[in-house]
């Protein structure tokens, strides 16, 4: 059927709301184990009546609209999240490098989307999932400027002969995600002999989560950029400009200049300081639109006078049960570093702790960073593999006395393991423990980036 107007198409999509996939499936895809494809194919062929295809044109070519059927989930705390990134079209490395943004396959296929959402519910058969909401989506102007910049980053990496090093952490809203049966799904690239993993354009899971929270929960986010700025400057440059006027000031001086209350001992204080620097006082960083959509997580780095961070950089506690039951390619730790961009807010002390116990840190600058794919799949994987080996062999636990105190020691990878990361405790106290898959009990452990490695990241920026 040909839909002559957007209104006609949307009316058809809205009529599916409340229907289960079992009710919509007229071709028996749900009952055919050999039938490939997801729930979107049921909507395509059974509901809208066109053949499943991989055409470069949008699904509803006459209207320039692409159909996407995609899941969301309700979290334990009642918030809404996207279940996954929104995968778009395959990137043809050989052809895409000869396009500009507006002649690209991405723009040709995805400039206007018909999104049909269903709620993913654990332990519910997919035939019983229901279409929850349908709506037409075009990119807001500010988002589109950032997406253009993301597209350029992806294409420039391909033009540099580094398609095999693409990572979703390279970009903000639009990613280049793996797309294939497995890691052996490879394609040729134009400026290198190295085969590159097949990838597709995708709107990041964090971008879709922000969208769904707005659509489903009516949540509002606060933006610190404007489309006029983004048309002239990169997102990263705008972010740097917000901080530049305060470089060389102490945290206390910055707070005084901005006119905000500041308690240096409170954990939330530095986050409130950052939001004020961005021009949106009192806003939590996870409520800042650009941070939420791009999955930007901030880390405060405090450098000693010699330029080394005061501490190693910690992340979430390790879920050992997950680590031993996941394949590396599908692991949560790999996904974390593949899809997260970090905002390092860097302060430096001018005096040592011995010279002045009440010393102040002074803002040195910021850096947006994502972990390179080579480090993820080599050094971080090395830590992951070693932890899994220890979970098979059993951890070597010893209790040692240090004066009047005793401390449990183990043989998890230390800071000298590979120069990038290590595993060490991150717990409230010695009673804050976790039971390993081996049955052994240890204080809660965490993956840490070595402070020397972090210092090297900052040095490369300069």
Coordinates of N, CA and C in Angstrom, one line a residue, residues 169-300:
X169 N 32.4 5.2 21.3 CA 32.8 6.2 22.2 C 33.5 7.4 21.5
X170 N 33.7 7.2 20.2 CA 34.3 8.3 19.4 C 33.4 9.5 19.3
X171 N 32.1 9.3 19.3 CA 31.1 10.3 18.9 C 30.1 10.5 20.1
X172 N 29.2 11.4 19.8 CA 28.3 11.8 20.9 C 26.9 11.2 20.8
X173 N 26.2 11.5 19.7 CA 24.8 10.9 19.5 C 24.7 9.8 18.5
X174 N 25.4 10.0 17.4 CA 25.4 9.0 16.3 C 26.7 8.2 16.4
X175 N 26.5 6.9 16.5 CA 27.6 6.0 16.7 C 27.8 5.1 15.4
X176 N 28.9 4.4 15.4 CA 29.2 3.3 14.4 C 29.3 2.0 15.2
X177 N 28.2 1.3 15.2 CA 28.1 0.1 16.1 C 28.4 -1.2 15.3
X178 N 28.9 -2.2 15.9 CA 29.1 -3.5 15.2 C 27.8 -4.0 14.7
X179 N 27.8 -4.6 13.4 CA 26.6 -5.1 12.8 C 27.0 -6.3 12.0
X180 N 26.8 -7.5 12.6 CA 27.1 -8.7 11.8 C 26.9 -9.9 12.7
X181 N 27.0 -11.1 12.2 CA 26.8 -12.3 12.9 C 27.8 -12.5 14.0
X182 N 29.0 -12.1 13.8 CA 30.1 -12.2 14.8 C 31.2 -11.3 14.4
X183 N 32.3 -11.4 15.2 CA 33.5 -10.5 15.0 C 34.2 -10.8 13.7
X184 N 33.8 -11.9 13.0 CA 34.4 -12.2 11.7 C 33.6 -11.6 10.5
X185 N 32.6 -10.8 10.9 CA 31.8 -10.1 9.8 C 32.6 -8.9 9.4
X186 N 33.4 -9.0 8.4 CA 34.4 -8.0 8.0 C 34.1 -7.4 6.6
X187 N 34.6 -6.2 6.4 CA 34.4 -5.5 5.1 C 35.7 -4.8 4.8
X188 N 35.9 -4.6 3.5 CA 37.1 -3.9 3.0 C 36.9 -2.4 3.3
X189 N 38.0 -1.7 3.5 CA 37.9 -0.2 3.7 C 38.9 0.4 2.7
X190 N 38.6 1.7 2.3 CA 39.3 2.2 1.1 C 40.7 2.6 1.4
X191 N 41.1 3.0 2.6 CA 42.5 3.5 2.8 C 43.3 2.7 3.7
X192 N 43.1 1.4 3.7 CA 43.9 0.5 4.5 C 43.6 -0.9 4.0
X193 N 44.7 -1.7 4.1 CA 44.5 -3.1 3.7 C 43.9 -4.0 4.8
X194 N 43.8 -3.4 6.0 CA 43.2 -4.1 7.2 C 41.7 -4.2 7.1
X195 N 41.1 -5.4 7.0 CA 39.7 -5.5 7.0 C 39.1 -4.9 8.3
X196 N 37.9 -4.3 8.2 CA 37.3 -3.7 9.3 C 36.0 -4.4 9.6
X197 N 35.6 -4.5 10.9 CA 34.4 -5.0 11.3 C 33.2 -4.3 10.6
X198 N 32.2 -5.1 10.2 CA 31.1 -4.4 9.6 C 30.3 -3.6 10.7
X199 N 30.0 -2.4 10.3 CA 29.3 -1.5 11.3 C 28.1 -0.8 10.6
X200 N 27.2 -0.4 11.5 CA 26.1 0.4 11.0 C 26.0 1.7 11.8
X201 N 25.4 2.7 11.2 CA 25.1 3.9 11.9 C 24.0 3.5 13.0
X202 N 24.1 4.1 14.2 CA 23.2 3.9 15.2 C 23.0 5.1 16.1
X203 N 21.8 5.4 16.5 CA 21.6 6.4 17.6 C 21.9 5.7 18.9
X204 N 22.7 6.3 19.7 CA 23.2 5.6 20.9 C 22.1 5.3 21.9
X205 N 22.3 4.3 22.6 CA 21.3 3.9 23.6 C 20.9 5.0 24.6
X206 N 22.0 5.8 24.9 CA 21.7 7.0 25.8 C 20.9 8.0 25.1
X207 N 21.1 8.2 23.8 CA 20.3 9.2 23.1 C 18.8 8.7 23.1
X208 N 18.6 7.4 22.8 CA 17.2 6.9 22.8 C 16.6 7.0 24.2
X209 N 17.4 6.7 25.2 CA 16.8 6.8 26.6 C 16.3 8.2 26.9
X210 N 17.1 9.2 26.5 CA 16.7 10.6 26.8 C 15.4 10.9 26.0
X211 N 15.3 10.4 24.8 CA 14.1 10.6 24.0 C 12.9 9.9 24.6
X212 N 13.0 8.7 25.0 CA 11.9 7.9 25.6 C 11.4 8.5 26.9
X213 N 12.4 9.0 27.7 CA 12.0 9.6 29.0 C 11.2 10.9 28.7
X214 N 11.5 11.6 27.6 CA 10.7 12.8 27.3 C 9.4 12.4 26.8
X215 N 9.3 11.4 25.9 CA 8.1 11.0 25.3 C 7.1 10.3 26.3
X216 N 7.7 9.3 27.0 CA 6.9 8.5 27.9 C 6.6 9.1 29.3
X217 N 7.7 9.7 29.9 CA 7.6 10.2 31.2 C 7.5 11.7 31.3
X218 N 7.5 12.3 30.1 CA 7.5 13.8 30.0 C 8.6 14.5 30.8
X219 N 9.7 13.8 30.9 CA 10.9 14.4 31.6 C 11.5 15.5 30.7
X220 N 12.0 16.6 31.4 CA 12.6 17.6 30.7 C 14.1 17.7 31.0
X221 N 14.9 17.9 30.0 CA 16.4 18.0 30.2 C 16.8 19.5 30.0
X222 N 17.9 19.9 30.5 CA 18.3 21.3 30.3 C 19.6 21.3 29.4
X223 N 19.6 22.1 28.4 CA 20.7 22.1 27.5 C 21.6 23.3 27.7
X224 N 22.9 23.1 27.5 CA 23.8 24.2 27.6 C 24.4 24.7 26.3
X225 N 24.0 24.1 25.2 CA 24.4 24.5 23.9 C 23.2 25.0 23.1
X226 N 23.5 25.8 22.1 CA 22.5 26.3 21.2 C 22.8 26.0 19.7
X227 N 21.8 25.8 18.9 CA 22.1 25.4 17.5 C 23.0 26.4 16.8
X228 N 22.9 27.7 17.1 CA 23.7 28.7 16.5 C 25.2 28.5 16.8
X229 N 25.5 28.1 18.0 CA 26.8 27.8 18.4 C 27.3 26.6 17.7
X230 N 26.5 25.5 17.7 CA 26.9 24.2 17.2 C 27.1 24.3 15.7
X231 N 26.5 25.3 15.0 CA 26.7 25.5 13.6 C 28.1 26.0 13.3
X232 N 28.7 26.7 14.3 CA 30.0 27.3 14.1 C 31.1 26.5 14.8
X233 N 30.8 25.9 15.9 CA 31.9 25.3 16.7 C 31.5 23.8 17.0
X234 N 32.5 23.0 17.2 CA 32.3 21.6 17.6 C 31.8 21.6 19.0
X235 N 31.1 20.5 19.4 CA 30.5 20.3 20.7 C 31.7 20.4 21.7
X236 N 32.8 19.8 21.4 CA 33.9 19.8 22.4 C 34.5 21.2 22.6
X237 N 34.6 22.0 21.5 CA 35.1 23.3 21.6 C 34.2 24.2 22.5
X238 N 32.8 24.0 22.3 CA 31.9 24.8 23.1 C 32.1 24.4 24.6
X239 N 32.2 23.1 24.8 CA 32.4 22.7 26.2 C 33.7 23.3 26.8
X240 N 34.8 23.3 26.0 CA 36.0 23.9 26.5 C 35.9 25.4 26.8
X241 N 35.2 26.1 25.9 CA 35.0 27.5 26.1 C 34.3 27.8 27.4
X242 N 33.4 27.0 27.8 CA 32.7 27.2 29.1 C 33.6 27.2 30.3
X243 N 34.7 26.5 30.2 CA 35.6 26.3 31.3 C 36.8 27.3 31.2
X244 N 37.1 27.8 30.0 CA 38.4 28.5 29.8 C 38.6 29.7 30.7
X245 N 37.5 30.4 30.9 CA 37.7 31.7 31.7 C 38.0 31.4 33.2
X246 N 37.9 30.1 33.6 CA 38.1 29.8 35.0 C 39.4 29.0 35.2
X247 N 40.1 28.8 34.2 CA 41.4 28.1 34.3 C 42.4 28.9 35.2
X248 N 43.0 28.3 36.1 CA 43.9 28.9 37.0 C 43.3 29.3 38.4
X249 N 41.9 29.3 38.4 CA 41.2 29.6 39.7 C 41.1 28.3 40.5
X250 N 41.1 28.5 41.9 CA 40.8 27.4 42.7 C 39.3 27.0 42.7
X251 N 38.9 25.9 43.2 CA 37.5 25.5 43.2 C 36.7 26.5 44.1
X252 N 37.3 27.0 45.1 CA 36.6 28.0 46.0 C 36.4 29.3 45.3
X253 N 37.5 29.7 44.5 CA 37.4 31.0 43.8 C 36.3 30.9 42.7
X254 N 36.2 29.7 42.0 CA 35.2 29.5 41.0 C 33.8 29.6 41.5
X255 N 33.6 28.9 42.7 CA 32.3 29.0 43.3 C 31.9 30.4 43.7
X256 N 32.9 31.2 44.3 CA 32.6 32.6 44.6 C 32.3 33.4 43.4
X257 N 33.0 33.2 42.3 CA 32.8 33.9 41.1 C 31.4 33.6 40.5
X258 N 31.0 32.4 40.6 CA 29.7 32.0 40.1 C 28.5 32.3 41.1
X259 N 28.9 32.6 42.3 CA 27.9 32.9 43.3 C 27.1 31.7 43.7
X260 N 27.7 30.6 43.9 CA 27.0 29.4 44.4 C 27.6 28.9 45.7
X261 N 26.7 28.3 46.5 CA 27.2 27.7 47.8 C 28.1 26.5 47.5
X262 N 29.2 26.3 48.2 CA 30.1 25.3 47.8 C 30.7 24.6 49.1
X263 N 30.5 23.4 49.3 CA 31.0 22.6 50.4 C 32.0 21.6 49.8
X264 N 33.3 21.8 50.0 CA 34.3 21.0 49.4 C 34.3 19.6 49.9
X265 N 33.7 19.3 51.1 CA 33.6 18.0 51.6 C 32.4 17.2 51.1
X266 N 31.5 17.8 50.5 CA 30.3 17.1 50.0 C 30.6 16.5 48.6
X267 N 30.2 15.2 48.4 CA 30.6 14.5 47.2 C 29.9 15.2 46.0
X268 N 28.7 15.8 46.2 CA 28.0 16.4 45.0 C 28.5 17.8 44.7
X269 N 29.4 18.3 45.4 CA 29.8 19.7 45.3 C 30.4 20.0 43.9
X270 N 31.3 19.1 43.5 CA 32.0 19.3 42.2 C 31.1 19.2 41.0
X271 N 30.1 18.3 41.1 CA 29.1 18.2 40.0 C 28.3 19.5 39.9
X272 N 27.9 20.0 41.0 CA 27.1 21.3 41.0 C 28.0 22.4 40.5
X273 N 29.3 22.4 40.8 CA 30.2 23.4 40.3 C 30.3 23.3 38.8
X274 N 30.3 22.1 38.2 CA 30.4 21.9 36.8 C 29.2 22.4 36.1
X275 N 28.0 22.1 36.7 CA 26.8 22.5 36.0 C 26.7 24.1 36.0
X276 N 27.2 24.7 37.1 CA 27.2 26.2 37.2 C 28.1 26.7 36.1
X277 N 29.3 26.1 35.9 CA 30.2 26.5 34.9 C 29.6 26.5 33.5
X278 N 28.7 25.5 33.3 CA 28.1 25.4 32.0 C 26.9 26.3 31.9
X279 N 26.6 27.1 32.9 CA 25.6 28.1 32.8 C 24.2 27.6 33.2
X280 N 24.1 26.5 33.9 CA 22.8 26.0 34.3 C 22.9 25.6 35.8
X281 N 22.9 26.5 36.7 CA 23.1 26.3 38.1 C 22.0 25.4 38.7
X282 N 22.5 24.5 39.6 CA 21.6 23.7 40.3 C 21.1 22.5 39.6
X283 N 21.6 22.3 38.4 CA 21.1 21.1 37.6 C 22.0 19.9 37.8
X284 N 21.5 18.8 38.1 CA 22.3 17.6 38.1 C 22.9 17.2 36.8
X285 N 24.1 16.7 36.7 CA 24.7 16.5 35.4 C 23.9 15.5 34.6
X286 N 23.3 14.5 35.2 CA 22.5 13.6 34.4 C 21.2 14.2 33.9
X287 N 20.9 15.4 34.3 CA 19.7 16.1 33.7 C 20.2 17.1 32.6
X288 N 21.5 17.2 32.3 CA 22.0 18.0 31.3 C 21.8 17.3 29.9
X289 N 21.1 17.9 29.0 CA 20.6 17.1 27.8 C 21.8 16.5 27.1
X290 N 22.8 17.3 26.8 CA 24.0 16.8 26.0 C 24.7 15.6 26.7
X291 N 24.8 15.7 28.0 CA 25.5 14.7 28.8 C 24.7 13.4 28.8
X292 N 23.4 13.6 28.9 CA 22.5 12.4 29.0 C 22.4 11.7 27.6
X293 N 22.3 12.5 26.6 CA 22.1 11.9 25.2 C 23.4 11.2 24.7
X294 N 24.6 11.8 25.1 CA 25.9 11.3 24.6 C 26.5 10.3 25.6
X295 N 25.8 10.0 26.7 CA 26.4 9.2 27.7 C 27.8 9.7 28.1
X296 N 27.9 10.9 28.5 CA 29.1 11.5 29.0 C 29.1 11.4 30.5
X297 N 30.1 10.8 31.1 CA 30.3 10.7 32.5 C 31.5 11.5 32.9
X298 N 31.4 12.3 34.0 CA 32.5 13.1 34.4 C 33.3 12.5 35.4
X299 N 34.6 12.8 35.4 CA 35.5 12.3 36.4 C 36.4 13.5 36.8
X300 N 36.5 13.7 38.1 CA 37.4 14.7 38.6 C 38.8 14.2 38.8

